[in-house]
Amino acid sequence: MPSYTISEINDILQGELIGTTAQSIEGPEELQKANSKQITFIGSSKYAKFWAESKACAAVVNEKIPIEPGADRAFIKVKNADLAMAKILELFNPPPPVFDTDIHPTAVIHKTAKIGENCKIGANCYVGKDVELGSGVVLYPNVCVFDETIIGNNTVVWSGTVIRERCIIGSHCIFHTNVSIGADGFGYRPSEDGRGLVKIPQIGNVIIGHYVEIGANSCVDRAKFSSTIVGDGCKIDNLVQIAHNSIMGRSCIMAGHSGLAGSVTLGDGVIIGGSASIKDHTTIHSGATVGAGSGVMNDVEAGKTVLGYPAQDARDMLKEWVAIRRLIKNQ
């Protein structure tokens, strides 16, 4: 593990260095868990009270927090401690798992597949007919990429992920363990005799843009026809469901356990909180936010924040909750 002086770290962050420490910094850690060789961060004033008892030799601190480092300790004051700490985490980020050979002998690669330069394909991977992998693609062990799929440059696919046929994946994406891309959309109709359900064929595909990150065990289903689309720069948490024919704009965020039903449209920069559910055929316009646990039943205006079930304007929902609480107390 590398180590850095406080001055070397500040050269990277370009913050305001207050105080001093001669201690070499060997890594970052939470405020209350850090030892004397570690740097921590204080992003909110509510955590400032824990600094006195922390053993950390240094901290990255939001510049608006009125706190001093004390003797033999140092602060780097910055506009955004979270972003600054991300740079520090990059400094100490361990290297990824090592490939002893670029293409493992147990990988099965169809003779028609096109493999770009500097690709790495791990043990027991499957790469199907007419698949195209751009340069620098990494498939960790036990990844399946089915026929006619295209994956762009420098995309990383972690173990257990399955990418179904005819999907198009952009460059610099990250798919974490056990992601499912291109499974059949959930389409059924009652049979004519009323004795069962008829499966509706799902003949479309999934198109994923550049710099998209998808968390473990999340699913993006193929379209009934045309494409399910995830736009450039979207970040999707673990255990998220994106149903058939949904379209996500650029740089959307979906937190864990949230889900889009079929044919949902998100504009650019939409934020979906954890465990929120979005009804089929609704549109959430650019810049809108859906609070955690909410159920969206109707379209949401651009820039609006909604909350509750059914979701409505967040301020109105909070007022309603306060009014209900008062009624209960007065009974």
CSV table of N, CA, C and O in Angstrom, one decimal, residues 233-316:
chain,number,residue,atom,x,y,z
A,233,GLY,N,-23.7,7.6,-19.1
A,233,GLY,CA,-23.4,8.1,-17.7
A,233,GLY,C,-24.4,7.7,-16.6
A,233,GLY,O,-24.3,8.2,-15.5
A,234,CYS,N,-25.4,6.9,-16.9
A,234,CYS,CA,-26.3,6.4,-15.9
A,234,CYS,C,-25.6,5.5,-14.8
A,234,CYS,O,-24.7,4.8,-15.2
A,235,LYS,N,-26.0,5.7,-13.6
A,235,LYS,CA,-25.5,4.9,-12.5
A,235,LYS,C,-26.6,4.2,-11.8
A,235,LYS,O,-27.5,4.8,-11.3
A,236,ILE,N,-26.5,2.9,-11.8
A,236,ILE,CA,-27.6,2.0,-11.3
A,236,ILE,C,-27.1,1.2,-10.2
A,236,ILE,O,-26.0,0.5,-10.3
A,237,ASP,N,-27.8,1.2,-9.1
A,237,ASP,CA,-27.4,0.5,-7.8
A,237,ASP,C,-27.7,-1.0,-7.9
A,237,ASP,O,-28.2,-1.5,-8.9
A,238,ASN,N,-27.4,-1.7,-6.8
A,238,ASN,CA,-27.7,-3.2,-6.8
A,238,ASN,C,-29.2,-3.4,-6.7
A,238,ASN,O,-30.0,-2.5,-6.3
A,239,LEU,N,-29.6,-4.6,-7.2
A,239,LEU,CA,-31.0,-5.0,-7.1
A,239,LEU,C,-32.0,-4.0,-7.7
A,239,LEU,O,-33.1,-3.7,-7.1
A,240,VAL,N,-31.7,-3.5,-8.9
A,240,VAL,CA,-32.6,-2.6,-9.6
A,240,VAL,C,-33.2,-3.3,-10.8
A,240,VAL,O,-32.5,-4.1,-11.5
A,241,GLN,N,-34.5,-3.1,-11.1
A,241,GLN,CA,-35.2,-3.7,-12.2
A,241,GLN,C,-35.5,-2.6,-13.2
A,241,GLN,O,-36.2,-1.6,-12.9
A,242,ILE,N,-35.1,-2.8,-14.5
A,242,ILE,CA,-35.5,-1.9,-15.6
A,242,ILE,C,-36.2,-2.7,-16.6
A,242,ILE,O,-35.6,-3.6,-17.2
A,243,ALA,N,-37.5,-2.5,-16.7
A,243,ALA,CA,-38.3,-3.4,-17.5
A,243,ALA,C,-38.3,-3.0,-19.0
A,243,ALA,O,-37.7,-2.0,-19.4
A,244,HIS,N,-38.9,-3.9,-19.8
A,244,HIS,CA,-38.9,-3.8,-21.3
A,244,HIS,C,-39.4,-2.5,-21.8
A,244,HIS,O,-40.3,-1.9,-21.3
A,245,ASN,N,-38.7,-2.0,-22.8
A,245,ASN,CA,-39.0,-0.8,-23.5
A,245,ASN,C,-38.9,0.5,-22.7
A,245,ASN,O,-39.3,1.6,-23.1
A,246,SER,N,-38.3,0.4,-21.5
A,246,SER,CA,-38.0,1.7,-20.7
A,246,SER,C,-36.9,2.4,-21.4
A,246,SER,O,-36.0,1.8,-22.0
A,247,ILE,N,-36.9,3.7,-21.2
A,247,ILE,CA,-35.8,4.5,-21.8
A,247,ILE,C,-35.3,5.5,-20.7
A,247,ILE,O,-36.1,6.2,-20.1
A,248,MET,N,-34.0,5.4,-20.4
A,248,MET,CA,-33.4,6.3,-19.5
A,248,MET,C,-32.5,7.3,-20.2
A,248,MET,O,-31.7,6.9,-21.1
A,249,GLY,N,-32.6,8.6,-19.8
A,249,GLY,CA,-31.8,9.6,-20.4
A,249,GLY,C,-30.4,9.6,-19.9
A,249,GLY,O,-29.9,8.6,-19.3
A,250,ARG,N,-29.7,10.7,-20.1
A,250,ARG,CA,-28.3,10.7,-19.7
A,250,ARG,C,-28.2,11.0,-18.1
A,250,ARG,O,-28.9,11.7,-17.6
A,251,SER,N,-27.2,10.3,-17.5
A,251,SER,CA,-26.7,10.6,-16.1
A,251,SER,C,-27.9,10.5,-15.1
A,251,SER,O,-28.0,11.3,-14.2
A,252,CYS,N,-28.7,9.5,-15.3
A,252,CYS,CA,-29.8,9.2,-14.3
A,252,CYS,C,-29.2,8.3,-13.2
A,252,CYS,O,-28.2,7.6,-13.4
A,253,ILE,N,-29.8,8.4,-12.0
A,253,ILE,CA,-29.4,7.6,-10.9
A,253,ILE,C,-30.6,6.8,-10.4
A,253,ILE,O,-31.6,7.4,-10.2
A,254,MET,N,-30.4,5.5,-10.2
A,254,MET,CA,-31.4,4.6,-9.6
A,254,MET,C,-30.8,3.9,-8.4
A,254,MET,O,-29.8,3.2,-8.5
A,255,ALA,N,-31.3,4.2,-7.2
A,255,ALA,CA,-30.8,3.5,-6.0
A,255,ALA,C,-31.4,2.1,-5.8
A,255,ALA,O,-32.4,1.8,-6.5
A,256,GLY,N,-30.8,1.4,-4.9
A,256,GLY,CA,-31.2,0.0,-4.7
A,256,GLY,C,-32.6,-0.3,-4.5
A,256,GLY,O,-33.4,0.5,-3.8
A,257,HIS,N,-33.1,-1.4,-5.0
A,257,HIS,CA,-34.5,-1.9,-4.9
A,257,HIS,C,-35.5,-1.1,-5.6
A,257,HIS,O,-36.7,-1.3,-5.4
A,258,SER,N,-35.1,-0.1,-6.4
A,258,SER,CA,-36.0,0.7,-7.2
A,258,SER,C,-36.3,-0.1,-8.5
A,258,SER,O,-35.6,-1.0,-8.9
A,259,GLY,N,-37.4,0.3,-9.2
A,259,GLY,CA,-37.7,-0.4,-10.4
A,259,GLY,C,-38.5,0.5,-11.3
A,259,GLY,O,-39.4,1.3,-10.9
A,260,LEU,N,-38.3,0.3,-12.6
A,260,LEU,CA,-39.1,0.8,-13.7
A,260,LEU,C,-40.0,-0.3,-14.3
A,260,LEU,O,-39.5,-1.3,-14.7
A,261,ALA,N,-41.3,0.0,-14.4
A,261,ALA,CA,-42.1,-1.0,-15.1
A,261,ALA,C,-42.0,-0.7,-16.6
A,261,ALA,O,-41.2,0.1,-17.0
A,262,GLY,N,-42.7,-1.4,-17.4
A,262,GLY,CA,-42.5,-1.4,-18.8
A,262,GLY,C,-42.8,0.0,-19.4
A,262,GLY,O,-43.7,0.7,-19.0
A,263,SER,N,-42.0,0.4,-20.4
A,263,SER,CA,-42.2,1.6,-21.2
A,263,SER,C,-42.2,2.9,-20.4
A,263,SER,O,-42.9,3.9,-20.7
A,264,VAL,N,-41.4,2.9,-19.3
A,264,VAL,CA,-41.2,4.1,-18.5
A,264,VAL,C,-40.1,5.0,-19.3
A,264,VAL,O,-39.2,4.4,-19.8
A,265,THR,N,-40.3,6.3,-19.3
A,265,THR,CA,-39.3,7.2,-19.9
A,265,THR,C,-38.7,8.1,-18.8
A,265,THR,O,-39.5,8.8,-18.1
A,266,LEU,N,-37.4,8.1,-18.6
A,266,LEU,CA,-36.8,9.1,-17.8
A,266,LEU,C,-36.0,10.1,-18.6
A,266,LEU,O,-35.3,9.7,-19.5
A,267,GLY,N,-36.1,11.4,-18.3
A,267,GLY,CA,-35.3,12.4,-18.9
A,267,GLY,C,-33.9,12.4,-18.4
A,267,GLY,O,-33.5,11.4,-17.7
A,268,ASP,N,-33.1,13.4,-18.7
A,268,ASP,CA,-31.8,13.5,-18.2
A,268,ASP,C,-31.7,13.8,-16.8
A,268,ASP,O,-32.5,14.7,-16.3
A,269,GLY,N,-30.7,13.3,-16.1
A,269,GLY,CA,-30.5,13.7,-14.7
A,269,GLY,C,-31.6,13.3,-13.7
A,269,GLY,O,-31.6,13.9,-12.6
A,270,VAL,N,-32.4,12.4,-14.0
A,270,VAL,CA,-33.4,12.0,-13.0
A,270,VAL,C,-32.8,11.1,-11.9
A,270,VAL,O,-31.9,10.3,-12.2
A,271,ILE,N,-33.3,11.3,-10.7
A,271,ILE,CA,-32.8,10.6,-9.5
A,271,ILE,C,-34.0,9.8,-9.0
A,271,ILE,O,-35.0,10.3,-8.6
A,272,ILE,N,-33.8,8.5,-8.9
A,272,ILE,CA,-34.8,7.6,-8.3
A,272,ILE,C,-34.3,7.0,-7.0
A,272,ILE,O,-33.3,6.3,-7.0
A,273,GLY,N,-35.0,7.3,-5.9
A,273,GLY,CA,-34.5,6.9,-4.6
A,273,GLY,C,-34.8,5.4,-4.4
A,273,GLY,O,-35.5,4.7,-5.1
A,274,GLY,N,-34.1,4.9,-3.3
A,274,GLY,CA,-34.2,3.4,-3.0
A,274,GLY,C,-35.6,3.0,-2.8
A,274,GLY,O,-36.5,3.6,-2.2
A,275,SER,N,-35.9,1.8,-3.3
A,275,SER,CA,-37.2,1.1,-3.2
A,275,SER,C,-38.4,1.9,-3.8
A,275,SER,O,-39.6,1.6,-3.5
A,276,ALA,N,-38.1,2.9,-4.7
A,276,ALA,CA,-39.2,3.5,-5.4
A,276,ALA,C,-39.6,2.7,-6.6
A,276,ALA,O,-38.8,2.0,-7.2
A,277,SER,N,-40.9,2.8,-6.9
A,277,SER,CA,-41.5,2.0,-8.0
A,277,SER,C,-42.2,3.0,-9.0
A,277,SER,O,-42.9,3.9,-8.6
A,278,ILE,N,-41.9,2.8,-10.3
A,278,ILE,CA,-42.5,3.7,-11.3
A,278,ILE,C,-43.4,2.9,-12.2
A,278,ILE,O,-43.1,1.9,-12.7
A,279,LYS,N,-44.7,3.3,-12.2
A,279,LYS,CA,-45.7,2.7,-13.0
A,279,LYS,C,-45.4,2.7,-14.5
A,279,LYS,O,-44.7,3.6,-15.0
A,280,ASP,N,-45.9,1.7,-15.2
A,280,ASP,CA,-45.7,1.5,-16.6
A,280,ASP,C,-46.2,2.7,-17.4
A,280,ASP,O,-47.2,3.4,-17.0
A,281,HIS,N,-45.6,3.1,-18.5
A,281,HIS,CA,-46.0,4.1,-19.5
A,281,HIS,C,-46.1,5.5,-18.8
A,281,HIS,O,-46.8,6.3,-19.3
A,282,THR,N,-45.3,5.7,-17.8
A,282,THR,CA,-45.2,7.1,-17.2
A,282,THR,C,-43.9,7.7,-17.7
A,282,THR,O,-42.9,7.0,-18.0
A,283,THR,N,-43.8,9.1,-17.6
A,283,THR,CA,-42.6,9.8,-18.0
A,283,THR,C,-42.2,10.7,-16.8
A,283,THR,O,-43.0,11.4,-16.2
A,284,ILE,N,-41.0,10.6,-16.4
A,284,ILE,CA,-40.4,11.4,-15.4
A,284,ILE,C,-39.4,12.4,-16.1
A,284,ILE,O,-38.4,11.9,-16.7
A,285,HIS,N,-39.7,13.6,-16.1
A,285,HIS,CA,-39.0,14.6,-17.0
A,285,HIS,C,-37.6,15.0,-16.4
A,285,HIS,O,-37.4,14.7,-15.2
A,286,SER,N,-36.8,15.6,-17.1
A,286,SER,CA,-35.4,15.8,-16.8
A,286,SER,C,-35.3,16.6,-15.4
A,286,SER,O,-36.0,17.5,-15.2
A,287,GLY,N,-34.3,16.2,-14.6
A,287,GLY,CA,-34.0,16.8,-13.4
A,287,GLY,C,-34.9,16.5,-12.2
A,287,GLY,O,-34.8,17.1,-11.1
A,288,ALA,N,-35.9,15.7,-12.4
A,288,ALA,CA,-36.9,15.4,-11.4
A,288,ALA,C,-36.2,14.4,-10.4
A,288,ALA,O,-35.3,13.6,-10.7
A,289,THR,N,-36.8,14.3,-9.2
A,289,THR,CA,-36.3,13.4,-8.1
A,289,THR,C,-37.5,12.7,-7.5
A,289,THR,O,-38.5,13.3,-7.2
A,290,VAL,N,-37.4,11.4,-7.4
A,290,VAL,CA,-38.4,10.5,-6.8
A,290,VAL,C,-37.8,10.1,-5.4
A,290,VAL,O,-36.8,9.4,-5.4
A,291,GLY,N,-38.5,10.4,-4.3
A,291,GLY,CA,-38.0,10.1,-3.0
A,291,GLY,C,-38.1,8.6,-2.8
A,291,GLY,O,-38.8,7.8,-3.4
A,292,ALA,N,-37.2,8.1,-1.8
A,292,ALA,CA,-37.2,6.7,-1.5
A,292,ALA,C,-38.5,6.2,-1.1
A,292,ALA,O,-39.3,6.8,-0.4
A,293,GLY,N,-38.8,5.0,-1.5
A,293,GLY,CA,-40.1,4.3,-1.1
A,293,GLY,C,-41.3,4.8,-1.8
A,293,GLY,O,-42.4,4.3,-1.5
A,294,SER,N,-41.2,5.7,-2.7
A,294,SER,CA,-42.3,6.3,-3.4
A,294,SER,C,-42.9,5.4,-4.5
A,294,SER,O,-42.2,4.6,-5.0
A,295,GLY,N,-44.2,5.6,-4.8
A,295,GLY,CA,-44.8,4.9,-5.9
A,295,GLY,C,-45.3,6.0,-6.9
A,295,GLY,O,-46.3,6.7,-6.6
A,296,VAL,N,-44.7,6.1,-8.1
A,296,VAL,CA,-45.1,7.1,-9.1
A,296,VAL,C,-46.1,6.5,-10.0
A,296,VAL,O,-45.9,5.5,-10.7
A,297,MET,N,-47.3,7.1,-10.0
A,297,MET,CA,-48.4,6.6,-10.8
A,297,MET,C,-48.7,7.5,-12.0
A,297,MET,O,-49.4,7.1,-12.9
A,298,ASN,N,-48.2,8.7,-12.0
A,298,ASN,CA,-48.4,9.7,-13.1
A,298,ASN,C,-47.1,10.3,-13.5
A,298,ASN,O,-46.1,10.3,-12.8
A,299,ASP,N,-47.2,11.1,-14.6
A,299,ASP,CA,-46.0,11.8,-15.1
A,299,ASP,C,-45.5,12.8,-14.1
A,299,ASP,O,-46.3,13.3,-13.3
A,300,VAL,N,-44.2,13.0,-14.1
A,300,VAL,CA,-43.6,14.0,-13.1
A,300,VAL,C,-42.9,15.1,-13.9
A,300,VAL,O,-42.2,14.8,-14.9
A,301,GLU,N,-43.2,16.3,-13.5
A,301,GLU,CA,-42.7,17.5,-14.3
A,301,GLU,C,-41.2,17.6,-14.1
A,301,GLU,O,-40.6,17.1,-13.1
A,302,ALA,N,-40.6,18.3,-15.0
A,302,ALA,CA,-39.1,18.5,-15.0
A,302,ALA,C,-38.7,19.3,-13.7
A,302,ALA,O,-39.4,20.2,-13.3
A,303,GLY,N,-37.7,18.8,-13.0
A,303,GLY,CA,-37.1,19.5,-11.9
A,303,GLY,C,-37.9,19.3,-10.6
A,303,GLY,O,-37.5,19.8,-9.5
A,304,LYS,N,-39.0,18.6,-10.6
A,304,LYS,CA,-39.9,18.4,-9.5
A,304,LYS,C,-39.4,17.3,-8.6
A,304,LYS,O,-38.9,16.3,-9.1
A,305,THR,N,-39.6,17.4,-7.3
A,305,THR,CA,-39.4,16.3,-6.3
A,305,THR,C,-40.7,15.8,-5.8
A,305,THR,O,-41.5,16.5,-5.3
A,306,VAL,N,-40.9,14.5,-5.9
A,306,VAL,CA,-42.1,13.8,-5.5
A,306,VAL,C,-41.8,12.8,-4.4
A,306,VAL,O,-40.7,12.3,-4.4
A,307,LEU,N,-42.8,12.5,-3.6
A,307,LEU,CA,-42.6,11.7,-2.4
A,307,LEU,C,-43.9,11.0,-2.1
A,307,LEU,O,-45.0,11.6,-2.3
A,308,GLY,N,-43.8,9.8,-1.6
A,308,GLY,CA,-45.0,9.1,-1.0
A,308,GLY,C,-45.6,8.1,-2.0
A,308,GLY,O,-45.2,7.9,-3.1
A,309,TYR,N,-46.8,7.5,-1.5
A,309,TYR,CA,-47.4,6.5,-2.3
A,309,TYR,C,-48.9,6.7,-2.2
A,309,TYR,O,-49.5,6.5,-1.1
A,310,PRO,N,-49.6,7.2,-3.3
A,310,PRO,CA,-49.0,7.6,-4.6
A,310,PRO,C,-48.2,8.8,-4.5
A,310,PRO,O,-48.5,9.7,-3.7
A,311,ALA,N,-47.1,8.9,-5.3
A,311,ALA,CA,-46.2,10.1,-5.2
A,311,ALA,C,-46.9,11.4,-5.6
A,311,ALA,O,-47.7,11.4,-6.5
A,312,GLN,N,-46.6,12.4,-4.8
A,312,GLN,CA,-47.0,13.8,-5.1
A,312,GLN,C,-45.9,14.8,-4.7
A,312,GLN,O,-44.9,14.4,-4.2
A,313,ASP,N,-46.1,16.0,-5.0
A,313,ASP,CA,-45.2,17.0,-4.6
A,313,ASP,C,-44.6,16.8,-3.2
A,313,ASP,O,-45.4,16.6,-2.3
A,314,ALA,N,-43.3,16.8,-3.0
A,314,ALA,CA,-42.7,16.4,-1.8
A,314,ALA,C,-43.2,17.3,-0.6
A,314,ALA,O,-43.5,16.9,0.5
A,315,ARG,N,-43.3,18.6,-0.9
A,315,ARG,CA,-43.7,19.6,0.2
A,315,ARG,C,-45.1,19.3,0.6
A,315,ARG,O,-45.5,19.3,1.8
A,316,ASP,N,-46.0,19.0,-0.4
A,316,ASP,CA,-47.4,18.7,0.0
A,316,ASP,C,-47.5,17.4,0.7
A,316,ASP,O,-48.3,17.3,1.7
